[in-house]
PDB file of C-alpha atoms in Angstrom:
ATOM      1  CA  MET A  26       0.000   0.000   0.000  1.00 61.00           C
ATOM      2  CA  SER A  27       1.313   3.442  -0.911  1.00 90.00           C
ATOM      3  CA  ARG A  28       1.005   6.304   1.523  1.00 95.00           C
ATOM      4  CA  ILE A  29       0.230   9.983   1.833  1.00 97.00           C
ATOM      5  CA  VAL A  30       2.564  12.266   3.796  1.00 97.00           C
ATOM      6  CA  ALA A  31       0.981  15.157   5.705  1.00 97.00           C
ATOM      7  CA  PHE A  32       2.873  17.965   7.452  1.00 96.00           C
ATOM      8  CA  VAL A  33       1.222  19.588  10.469  1.00 95.00           C
ATOM      9  CA  ASP A  34       2.167  22.386  12.841  1.00 91.00           C
ATOM     10  CA  GLY A  35       0.367  24.382  15.512  1.00 88.00           C
ATOM     11  CA  SER A  36      -1.575  26.555  13.050  1.00 89.00           C
ATOM     12  CA  THR A  37      -5.344  26.681  12.627  1.00 89.00           C
ATOM     13  CA  TYR A  38      -4.851  24.786   9.365  1.00 92.00           C
ATOM     14  CA  ALA A  39      -3.679  21.611  11.090  1.00 94.00           C
ATOM     15  CA  GLU A  40      -7.165  20.146  11.569  1.00 96.00           C
ATOM     16  CA  SER A  41      -8.064  20.877   7.951  1.00 96.00           C
ATOM     17  CA  VAL A  42      -4.836  19.204   6.800  1.00 97.00           C
ATOM     18  CA  CYS A  43      -5.767  16.103   8.789  1.00 97.00           C
ATOM     19  CA  ARG A  44      -9.357  15.930   7.537  1.00 97.00           C
ATOM     20  CA  LEU A  45      -8.286  16.488   3.913  1.00 98.00           C
ATOM     21  CA  THR A  46      -5.592  13.854   4.301  1.00 98.00           C
ATOM     22  CA  ALA A  47      -8.106  11.363   5.695  1.00 98.00           C
ATOM     23  CA  TRP A  48     -10.462  12.073   2.789  1.00 97.00           C
ATOM     24  CA  ALA A  49      -7.701  11.543   0.208  1.00 98.00           C
ATOM     25  CA  ALA A  50      -6.329   8.422   1.889  1.00 97.00           C
ATOM     26  CA  ALA A  51      -9.772   6.827   2.114  1.00 96.00           C
ATOM     27  CA  ARG A  52     -10.491   7.452  -1.571  1.00 96.00           C
ATOM     28  CA  MET A  53      -7.053   6.238  -2.698  1.00 96.00           C
ATOM     29  CA  GLU A  54      -6.884   3.388  -0.141  1.00 95.00           C
ATOM     30  CA  HIS A  55      -3.510   4.620   1.064  1.00 96.00           C
ATOM     31  CA  SER A  56      -1.915   4.675   4.488  1.00 97.00           C
ATOM     32  CA  VAL A  57      -0.910   7.995   6.083  1.00 98.00           C
ATOM     33  CA  GLU A  58       2.277   9.298   7.656  1.00 97.00           C
ATOM     34  CA  ILE A  59       1.940  12.551   9.604  1.00 97.00           C
ATOM     35  CA  ALA A  60       5.084  14.578  10.253  1.00 96.00           C
ATOM     36  CA  HIS A  61       5.875  17.535  12.480  1.00 95.00           C
ATOM     37  CA  VAL A  62       9.252  19.215  12.011  1.00 93.00           C
ATOM     38  CA  LEU A  63      11.001  21.063  14.826  1.00 90.00           C
ATOM     39  CA  GLY A  64      13.236  23.919  13.716  1.00 76.00           C
ATOM     40  CA  ARG A  65      16.847  24.560  14.575  1.00 65.00           C
ATOM     41  CA  ARG A  66      17.839  24.952  18.217  1.00 58.00           C
ATOM     42  CA  MET A  67      17.984  28.488  19.687  1.00 54.00           C
ATOM     43  CA  SER A  68      21.664  28.290  20.613  1.00 52.00           C
ATOM     44  CA  GLY A  69      22.774  28.496  17.001  1.00 54.00           C
ATOM     45  CA  SER A  70      21.642  32.123  16.806  1.00 57.00           C
ATOM     46  CA  PHE A  71      23.427  33.393  19.908  1.00 57.00           C
ATOM     47  CA  ASP A  72      26.186  35.915  19.282  1.00 63.00           C
ATOM     48  CA  LEU A  73      28.098  36.934  22.385  1.00 59.00           C
ATOM     49  CA  SER A  74      30.979  38.569  20.615  1.00 61.00           C
ATOM     50  CA  GLY A  75      31.646  42.164  21.618  1.00 64.00           C
ATOM     51  CA  SER A  76      32.825  43.974  24.696  1.00 64.00           C
ATOM     52  CA  LEU A  77      31.433  41.601  27.347  1.00 66.00           C
ATOM     53  CA  GLU A  78      33.731  40.591  30.190  1.00 74.00           C
ATOM     54  CA  ALA A  79      34.657  36.922  30.369  1.00 74.00           C
ATOM     55  CA  ASP A  80      32.537  36.356  33.489  1.00 76.00           C
ATOM     56  CA  GLN A  81      29.531  38.071  31.915  1.00 75.00           C
ATOM     57  CA  ARG A  82      29.917  36.034  28.729  1.00 75.00           C
ATOM     58  CA  SER A  83      30.143  32.788  30.686  1.00 79.00           C
ATOM     59  CA  ALA A  84      27.058  33.586  32.738  1.00 81.00           C
ATOM     60  CA  LEU A  85      25.055  34.456  29.653  1.00 81.00           C
ATOM     61  CA  LEU A  86      26.130  31.285  27.896  1.00 80.00           C
ATOM     62  CA  GLU A  87      24.971  29.211  30.832  1.00 83.00           C
ATOM     63  CA  GLU A  88      21.617  31.000  30.879  1.00 83.00           C
ATOM     64  CA  TYR A  89      21.194  30.612  27.120  1.00 79.00           C
ATOM     65  CA  ALA A  90      21.992  26.916  27.380  1.00 81.00           C
ATOM     66  CA  ARG A  91      19.416  26.452  30.133  1.00 84.00           C
ATOM     67  CA  LEU A  92      16.738  28.285  28.151  1.00 86.00           C
ATOM     68  CA  ASP A  93      17.631  26.376  25.005  1.00 80.00           C
ATOM     69  CA  GLU A  94      17.227  23.058  26.793  1.00 83.00           C
ATOM     70  CA  GLN A  95      13.890  24.133  28.239  1.00 85.00           C
ATOM     71  CA  HIS A  96      12.697  25.362  24.859  1.00 84.00           C
ATOM     72  CA  ALA A  97      13.664  22.055  23.240  1.00 83.00           C
ATOM     73  CA  ARG A  98      11.742  20.029  25.839  1.00 87.00           C
ATOM     74  CA  LEU A  99       8.628  22.163  25.382  1.00 89.00           C
ATOM     75  CA  ALA A 100       8.854  21.947  21.592  1.00 87.00           C
ATOM     76  CA  GLN A 101       9.167  18.160  21.784  1.00 89.00           C
ATOM     77  CA  ALA A 102       6.148  17.904  24.070  1.00 91.00           C
ATOM     78  CA  LYS A 103       4.101  20.202  21.856  1.00 92.00           C
ATOM     79  CA  GLY A 104       5.104  18.250  18.759  1.00 93.00           C
ATOM     80  CA  ARG A 105       4.098  14.926  20.270  1.00 95.00           C
ATOM     81  CA  ALA A 106       0.745  16.378  21.351  1.00 95.00           C
ATOM     82  CA  LEU A 107       0.113  17.743  17.848  1.00 95.00           C
ATOM     83  CA  LEU A 108       0.880  14.392  16.280  1.00 97.00           C
ATOM     84  CA  ASP A 109      -1.337  12.494  18.728  1.00 97.00           C
ATOM     85  CA  THR A 110      -4.258  14.790  17.908  1.00 97.00           C
ATOM     86  CA  ALA A 111      -3.573  14.538  14.177  1.00 97.00           C
ATOM     87  CA  ARG A 112      -3.470  10.738  14.344  1.00 97.00           C
ATOM     88  CA  THR A 113      -6.845  10.692  16.120  1.00 97.00           C
ATOM     89  CA  ILE A 114      -8.468  12.917  13.474  1.00 97.00           C
ATOM     90  CA  VAL A 115      -7.099  10.951  10.526  1.00 97.00           C
ATOM     91  CA  ALA A 116      -8.017   7.587  12.061  1.00 97.00           C
ATOM     92  CA  ALA A 117     -11.543   8.865  12.740  1.00 96.00           C
ATOM     93  CA  GLY A 118     -11.767   9.594   9.017  1.00 94.00           C
ATOM     94  CA  GLY A 119     -11.590   5.874   8.267  1.00 93.00           C
ATOM     95  CA  VAL A 120      -7.862   5.429   7.630  1.00 95.00           C
ATOM     96  CA  GLY A 121      -6.647   2.138   9.068  1.00 91.00           C
ATOM     97  CA  GLN A 122      -2.898   2.704   9.060  1.00 95.00           C
ATOM     98  CA  VAL A 123      -1.643   6.012  10.447  1.00 97.00           C
ATOM     99  CA  GLU A 124       1.941   6.627  11.551  1.00 97.00           C
ATOM    100  CA  THR A 125       3.471   9.763  13.038  1.00 97.00           C
ATOM    101  CA  ARG A 126       6.981  11.140  12.914  1.00 95.00           C
ATOM    102  CA  LEU A 127       8.581  13.928  14.949  1.00 95.00           C
ATOM    103  CA  ARG A 128      11.696  15.292  13.246  1.00 93.00           C
ATOM    104  CA  ASN A 129      14.345  17.871  14.036  1.00 89.00           C
ATOM    105  CA  GLY A 130      15.975  20.050  11.425  1.00 88.00           C
ATOM    106  CA  ASP A 131      15.011  21.583   8.119  1.00 89.00           C
ATOM    107  CA  LEU A 132      11.542  21.134   6.586  1.00 90.00           C
ATOM    108  CA  MET A 133      12.918  20.670   3.061  1.00 92.00           C
ATOM    109  CA  GLU A 134      15.237  17.918   4.256  1.00 93.00           C
ATOM    110  CA  ALA A 135      12.288  16.175   5.890  1.00 94.00           C
ATOM    111  CA  LEU A 136      10.246  16.562   2.706  1.00 95.00           C
ATOM    112  CA  ALA A 137      12.983  15.039   0.547  1.00 94.00           C
ATOM    113  CA  ASP A 138      13.266  12.075   2.896  1.00 94.00           C
ATOM    114  CA  LEU A 139       9.581  11.376   3.525  1.00 95.00           C
ATOM    115  CA  GLU A 140       8.184  11.851   0.008  1.00 94.00           C
ATOM    116  CA  LYS A 141      10.461   9.259  -1.587  1.00 90.00           C
ATOM    117  CA  ASP A 142       7.872   6.479  -1.646  1.00 88.00           C
ATOM    118  CA  ALA A 143       4.779   8.616  -1.104  1.00 95.00           C
ATOM    119  CA  ALA A 144       1.927   9.183  -3.546  1.00 96.00           C
ATOM    120  CA  MET A 145       1.080  12.693  -2.353  1.00 96.00           C
ATOM    121  CA  VAL A 146       2.117  15.432   0.070  1.00 97.00           C
ATOM    122  CA  VAL A 147      -0.467  17.406   2.068  1.00 97.00           C
ATOM    123  CA  VAL A 148       0.287  20.756   3.696  1.00 94.00           C
ATOM    124  CA  GLY A 149      -1.694  23.746   4.996  1.00 92.00           C
ATOM    125  CA  LYS A 150      -1.986  26.975   3.064  1.00 87.00           C
ATOM    126  CA  ARG A 151      -0.456  28.849   5.975  1.00 77.00           C
ATOM    127  CA  GLY A 152       1.691  27.828   8.916  1.00 70.00           C
ATOM    128  CA  GLU A 153       1.597  29.008  12.499  1.00 65.00           C
ATOM    129  CA  ALA A 154       4.089  31.820  11.717  1.00 61.00           C
ATOM    130  CA  ALA A 155       2.027  33.230   8.816  1.00 58.00           C
ATOM    131  CA  ASP A 156       0.871  36.831   8.937  1.00 51.00           C
ATOM    132  CA  PHE A 157      -2.906  36.467   9.036  1.00 51.00           C
ATOM    133  CA  ALA A 158      -3.414  40.212   9.362  1.00 48.00           C
ATOM    134  CA  ARG A 159      -1.953  40.672   5.879  1.00 49.00           C
ATOM    135  CA  MET A 160      -3.304  37.333   4.609  1.00 51.00           C
ATOM    136  CA  HIS A 161       0.169  36.267   3.519  1.00 52.00           C
ATOM    137  CA  LEU A 162       0.658  32.625   2.652  1.00 55.00           C
ATOM    138  CA  GLY A 163       3.000  30.500   4.695  1.00 59.00           C
ATOM    139  CA  SER A 164       6.637  31.037   3.776  1.00 65.00           C
ATOM    140  CA  ASN A 165       7.147  27.290   3.383  1.00 79.00           C
ATOM    141  CA  LEU A 166       4.314  26.680   0.919  1.00 81.00           C
ATOM    142  CA  GLU A 167       6.065  27.838  -2.243  1.00 76.00           C
ATOM    143  CA  ARG A 168       9.290  26.130  -1.132  1.00 81.00           C
ATOM    144  CA  ILE A 169       7.408  22.853  -0.811  1.00 87.00           C
ATOM    145  CA  VAL A 170       5.633  23.241  -4.164  1.00 82.00           C
ATOM    146  CA  ARG A 171       8.920  24.045  -5.893  1.00 80.00           C
ATOM    147  CA  THR A 172      10.778  21.180  -4.209  1.00 86.00           C
ATOM    148  CA  ALA A 173       8.301  18.307  -3.998  1.00 90.00           C
ATOM    149  CA  THR A 174       8.443  15.620  -6.638  1.00 92.00           C
ATOM    150  CA  ARG A 175       4.947  14.390  -5.729  1.00 94.00           C
ATOM    151  CA  PRO A 176       1.583  16.103  -6.170  1.00 95.00           C
ATOM    152  CA  VAL A 177       1.062  18.646  -3.385  1.00 93.00           C
ATOM    153  CA  LEU A 178      -2.422  18.985  -1.892  1.00 95.00           C
ATOM    154  CA  VAL A 179      -2.760  22.368  -0.157  1.00 93.00           C
ATOM    155  CA  ALA A 180      -5.449  22.484   2.520  1.00 95.00           C
ATOM    156  CA  ALA A 181      -7.697  25.508   2.977  1.00 93.00           C
ATOM    157  CA  ARG A 182      -8.497  26.819   6.438  1.00 91.00           C
ATOM    158  CA  ALA A 183     -11.452  24.477   6.876  1.00 93.00           C
ATOM    159  CA  TYR A 184     -12.304  21.173   5.227  1.00 95.00           C
ATOM    160  CA  THR A 185     -15.696  20.980   3.513  1.00 95.00           C
ATOM    161  CA  PRO A 186     -16.927  17.883   1.622  1.00 95.00           C
ATOM    162  CA  PHE A 187     -17.305  18.502  -2.104  1.00 96.00           C
ATOM    163  CA  ASP A 188     -18.352  16.782  -5.327  1.00 96.00           C
ATOM    164  CA  ARG A 189     -17.053  19.163  -8.010  1.00 97.00           C
ATOM    165  CA  PHE A 190     -13.511  20.028  -9.029  1.00 98.00           C
ATOM    166  CA  LEU A 191     -11.876  22.268 -11.610  1.00 96.00           C
ATOM    167  CA  ILE A 192      -8.698  21.716 -13.600  1.00 95.00           C
ATOM    168  CA  ALA A 193      -6.990  24.952 -14.691  1.00 91.00           C
ATOM    169  CA  PHE A 194      -5.591  23.800 -18.026  1.00 91.00           C
ATOM    170  CA  ASP A 195      -2.990  25.650 -20.083  1.00 86.00           C
ATOM    171  CA  GLY A 196      -1.710  22.722 -22.154  1.00 88.00           C
ATOM    172  CA  GLY A 197       1.645  22.609 -20.377  1.00 85.00           C
ATOM    173  CA  ARG A 198       3.398  19.447 -19.257  1.00 87.00           C
ATOM    174  CA  SER A 199       2.461  19.816 -15.607  1.00 86.00           C
ATOM    175  CA  ALA A 200      -1.184  20.513 -16.489  1.00 89.00           C
ATOM    176  CA  ASN A 201      -1.243  17.340 -18.576  1.00 93.00           C
ATOM    177  CA  ARG A 202       0.265  15.448 -15.649  1.00 93.00           C
ATOM    178  CA  ALA A 203      -2.616  16.702 -13.544  1.00 94.00           C
ATOM    179  CA  VAL A 204      -5.127  15.400 -16.102  1.00 97.00           C
ATOM    180  CA  ASP A 205      -3.399  12.011 -16.254  1.00 96.00           C
ATOM    181  CA  PHE A 206      -3.367  11.766 -12.451  1.00 96.00           C
ATOM    182  CA  VAL A 207      -7.066  12.530 -12.202  1.00 97.00           C
ATOM    183  CA  ALA A 208      -8.059  10.246 -15.080  1.00 97.00           C
ATOM    184  CA  SER A 209      -6.029   7.249 -13.965  1.00 96.00           C
ATOM    185  CA  GLY A 210      -6.515   7.485 -10.200  1.00 95.00           C
ATOM    186  CA  SER A 211      -9.335   7.039  -7.729  1.00 96.00           C
ATOM    187  CA  LEU A 212      -9.020  10.327  -5.849  1.00 97.00           C
ATOM    188  CA  LEU A 213     -11.750  12.204  -7.736  1.00 98.00           C
ATOM    189  CA  LYS A 214     -13.733   9.356  -9.317  1.00 96.00           C
ATOM    190  CA  GLY A 215     -17.459   9.989  -9.482  1.00 96.00           C
ATOM    191  CA  MET A 216     -17.156  13.769  -9.168  1.00 97.00           C
ATOM    192  CA  LYS A 217     -18.190  16.383 -11.715  1.00 97.00           C
ATOM    193  CA  ALA A 218     -15.231  17.917 -13.526  1.00 98.00           C
ATOM    194  CA  THR A 219     -14.630  21.239 -15.249  1.00 97.00           C
ATOM    195  CA  VAL A 220     -11.587  21.861 -17.436  1.00 97.00           C
ATOM    196  CA  LEU A 221     -11.047  25.604 -17.758  1.00 94.00           C
ATOM    197  CA  SER A 222      -8.613  27.302 -20.110  1.00 92.00           C
ATOM    198  CA  VAL A 223      -8.005  31.043 -20.168  1.00 89.00           C
ATOM    199  CA  GLY A 224      -7.107  32.582 -23.492  1.00 90.00           C
ATOM    200  CA  ALA A 225      -8.376  33.972 -26.759  1.00 92.00           C
ATOM    201  CA  ASP A 226     -11.289  32.237 -28.445  1.00 93.00           C
ATOM    202  CA  THR A 227      -9.260  30.669 -31.245  1.00 93.00           C
ATOM    203  CA  ALA A 228      -9.488  27.354 -33.039  1.00 94.00           C
ATOM    204  CA  GLU A 229      -6.123  26.370 -31.576  1.00 91.00           C
ATOM    205  CA  ASN A 230      -7.206  27.020 -27.993  1.00 91.00           C
ATOM    206  CA  ARG A 231     -10.539  25.259 -28.472  1.00 92.00           C
ATOM    207  CA  SER A 232      -8.756  22.273 -29.990  1.00 93.00           C
ATOM    208  CA  ARG A 233      -6.244  22.137 -27.113  1.00 91.00           C
ATOM    209  CA  LEU A 234      -9.084  21.948 -24.646  1.00 94.00           C
ATOM    210  CA  GLU A 235     -10.646  18.941 -26.353  1.00 95.00           C
ATOM    211  CA  THR A 236      -7.818  16.547 -25.426  1.00 95.00           C
ATOM    212  CA  PRO A 237      -8.147  16.696 -21.600  1.00 97.00           C
ATOM    213  CA  VAL A 238     -11.939  16.700 -21.836  1.00 97.00           C
ATOM    214  CA  ARG A 239     -11.874  13.604 -24.000  1.00 97.00           C
ATOM    215  CA  ARG A 240      -9.329  11.946 -21.676  1.00 97.00           C
ATOM    216  CA  LEU A 241     -11.473  12.527 -18.596  1.00 98.00           C
ATOM    217  CA  ARG A 242     -14.698  11.562 -20.342  1.00 97.00           C
ATOM    218  CA  GLY A 243     -13.069   8.323 -21.433  1.00 97.00           C
ATOM    219  CA  ALA A 244     -12.177   7.657 -17.793  1.00 97.00           C
ATOM    220  CA  GLY A 245     -15.826   7.931 -16.833  1.00 97.00           C
ATOM    221  CA  PHE A 246     -16.023  11.534 -15.633  1.00 97.00           C
ATOM    222  CA  GLU A 247     -18.921  13.875 -16.269  1.00 97.00           C
ATOM    223  CA  VAL A 248     -16.905  16.805 -17.583  1.00 97.00           C
ATOM    224  CA  GLU A 249     -17.376  20.205 -19.216  1.00 97.00           C
ATOM    225  CA  GLY A 250     -14.691  22.139 -21.064  1.00 97.00           C
ATOM    226  CA  LEU A 251     -14.660  25.934 -20.879  1.00 97.00           C
ATOM    227  CA  LEU A 252     -12.557  28.540 -22.680  1.00 96.00           C
ATOM    228  CA  ARG A 253     -12.721  32.006 -21.119  1.00 94.00           C
ATOM    229  CA  GLN A 254     -11.001  35.326 -21.713  1.00 94.00           C
ATOM    230  CA  GLY A 255      -9.464  37.541 -19.069  1.00 91.00           C
ATOM    231  CA  GLU A 256      -6.859  37.487 -16.357  1.00 85.00           C
ATOM    232  CA  PRO A 257      -6.302  33.837 -15.345  1.00 83.00           C
ATOM    233  CA  ASP A 258      -6.427  34.399 -11.595  1.00 83.00           C
ATOM    234  CA  GLU A 259      -9.616  36.468 -11.846  1.00 87.00           C
ATOM    235  CA  VAL A 260     -11.359  34.109 -14.258  1.00 90.00           C
ATOM    236  CA  ILE A 261     -10.431  30.941 -12.360  1.00 89.00           C
ATOM    237  CA  GLY A 262     -11.073  32.451  -8.946  1.00 90.00           C
ATOM    238  CA  ALA A 263     -14.499  33.741  -9.951  1.00 93.00           C
ATOM    239  CA  HIS A 264     -15.509  30.379 -11.419  1.00 95.00           C
ATOM    240  CA  VAL A 265     -14.443  28.538  -8.271  1.00 94.00           C
ATOM    241  CA  GLU A 266     -16.468  30.918  -6.119  1.00 93.00           C
ATOM    242  CA  THR A 267     -19.667  31.003  -8.198  1.00 95.00           C
ATOM    243  CA  GLN A 268     -19.898  27.351  -9.254  1.00 95.00           C
ATOM    244  CA  SER A 269     -19.405  25.655  -5.866  1.00 92.00           C
ATOM    245  CA  ILE A 270     -16.094  24.146  -6.918  1.00 96.00           C
ATOM    246  CA  GLY A 271     -14.575  22.212  -4.022  1.00 96.00           C
ATOM    247  CA  LEU A 272     -11.067  21.581  -5.342  1.00 96.00           C
ATOM    248  CA  LEU A 273      -8.782  23.417  -7.769  1.00 93.00           C
ATOM    249  CA  VAL A 274      -6.332  21.229  -9.697  1.00 93.00           C
ATOM    250  CA  MET A 275      -3.480  22.886 -11.582  1.00 87.00           C
ATOM    251  CA  GLY A 276      -0.021  22.329 -12.923  1.00 81.00           C
ATOM    252  CA  ALA A 277       2.773  24.095 -11.124  1.00 71.00           C
ATOM    253  CA  TYR A 278       4.536  24.925 -14.368  1.00 60.00           C
ATOM    254  CA  GLY A 279       3.087  25.510 -17.814  1.00 53.00           C
ATOM    255  CA  HIS A 280       3.958  27.350 -20.961  1.00 52.00           C
ATOM    256  CA  SER A 281       1.334  30.064 -20.997  1.00 55.00           C
ATOM    257  CA  ARG A 282       0.121  32.838 -18.715  1.00 54.00           C
ATOM    258  CA  ILE A 283      -1.074  30.313 -16.143  1.00 55.00           C
ATOM    259  CA  ARG A 284       2.587  29.539 -15.511  1.00 52.00           C
ATOM    260  CA  SER A 285       2.868  32.801 -13.627  1.00 50.00           C
ATOM    261  CA  LEU A 286       0.184  31.616 -11.223  1.00 48.00           C
ATOM    262  CA  VAL A 287       2.578  29.409  -9.331  1.00 48.00           C
ATOM    263  CA  ILE A 288       5.729  31.436  -9.638  1.00 45.00           C
ATOM    264  CA  GLY A 289       5.950  34.605  -7.639  1.00 47.00           C
ATOM    265  CA  SER A 290       3.353  37.048  -6.432  1.00 51.00           C
ATOM    266  CA  THR A 291       0.550  36.017  -8.784  1.00 51.00           C
ATOM    267  CA  THR A 292       0.713  32.489  -7.428  1.00 56.00           C
ATOM    268  CA  GLU A 293       0.243  33.836  -3.948  1.00 61.00           C
ATOM    269  CA  ALA A 294      -2.735  35.863  -5.112  1.00 62.00           C
ATOM    270  CA  MET A 295      -4.340  32.833  -6.757  1.00 68.00           C
ATOM    271  CA  VAL A 296      -3.919  30.399  -3.890  1.00 75.00           C
ATOM    272  CA  ARG A 297      -4.887  33.086  -1.397  1.00 76.00           C
ATOM    273  CA  ARG A 298      -8.067  33.973  -3.289  1.00 78.00           C
ATOM    274  CA  CYS A 299      -9.404  30.452  -3.670  1.00 83.00           C
ATOM    275  CA  LYS A 300     -10.802  29.321  -0.335  1.00 88.00           C
ATOM    276  CA  VAL A 301     -10.756  25.679  -1.410  1.00 94.00           C
ATOM    277  CA  PRO A 302      -7.968  23.082  -1.421  1.00 95.00           C
ATOM    278  CA  VAL A 303      -5.533  23.245  -4.339  1.00 92.00           C
ATOM    279  CA  LEU A 304      -3.874  20.162  -5.845  1.00 93.00           C
ATOM    280  CA  MET A 305      -0.659  21.130  -7.641  1.00 89.00           C
ATOM    281  CA  PHE A 306       1.664  19.225  -9.966  1.00 88.00           C
ATOM    282  CA  ARG A 307       5.172  20.043 -11.140  1.00 79.00           C
TER     283      ARG A 307
END
């Protein structure tokens, strides 16, 4: 049995990550591994160089070491508590095999290690350090999307059951990978699909849209293909909001204007605007 790897922290997105992970694992009949990564120790950032006397420096070092040890113990305890709660939520969602892992070090190193034999990575849109006042996305989200070799499922703030999804299709390689994943897998079977392209109403663009629609229809999906004009983030975001779309599926890299949606500030605007989970492919 393959598995899904989910990363949780102390943010308000953690519960949504767990519920979305349980939903995906149940539909794909996969096991789940939940990871929480503890950052670097405090002591690495101490700089006592300067005009301190030797006795003062020694006393401060001892105090820093004591605080560092206390901080590490608290972080470990918090991490174990988070993982225990996450395991309970995922198991309650009908997943039979759920493992947890508490790691120290860098998140990207943990991702590279844990995703090796995974089918999918799940992460929250924002972490506990995100600036909610400015609605910024978590600083780790784009790093994970850029680094992960597996599809990345980004959880919204709350999990809501859904039966419709939308594929933002620009004809690029990663968008075609998204179509292949959906057509050949069990994750979204039985749901209504929309394939939406943004561009001029030309014969070439209409023809390009026919291939993914035909692929999904052949896999048994009820699917509509739409070609719309406008700014991609506005067009896609508006369609998600007005048509009760529960999941946005998109390639992380393409060859048209949609490419900009996952590279840089426009990506942030797109993911921030859509209040539904986003499944991304490189």
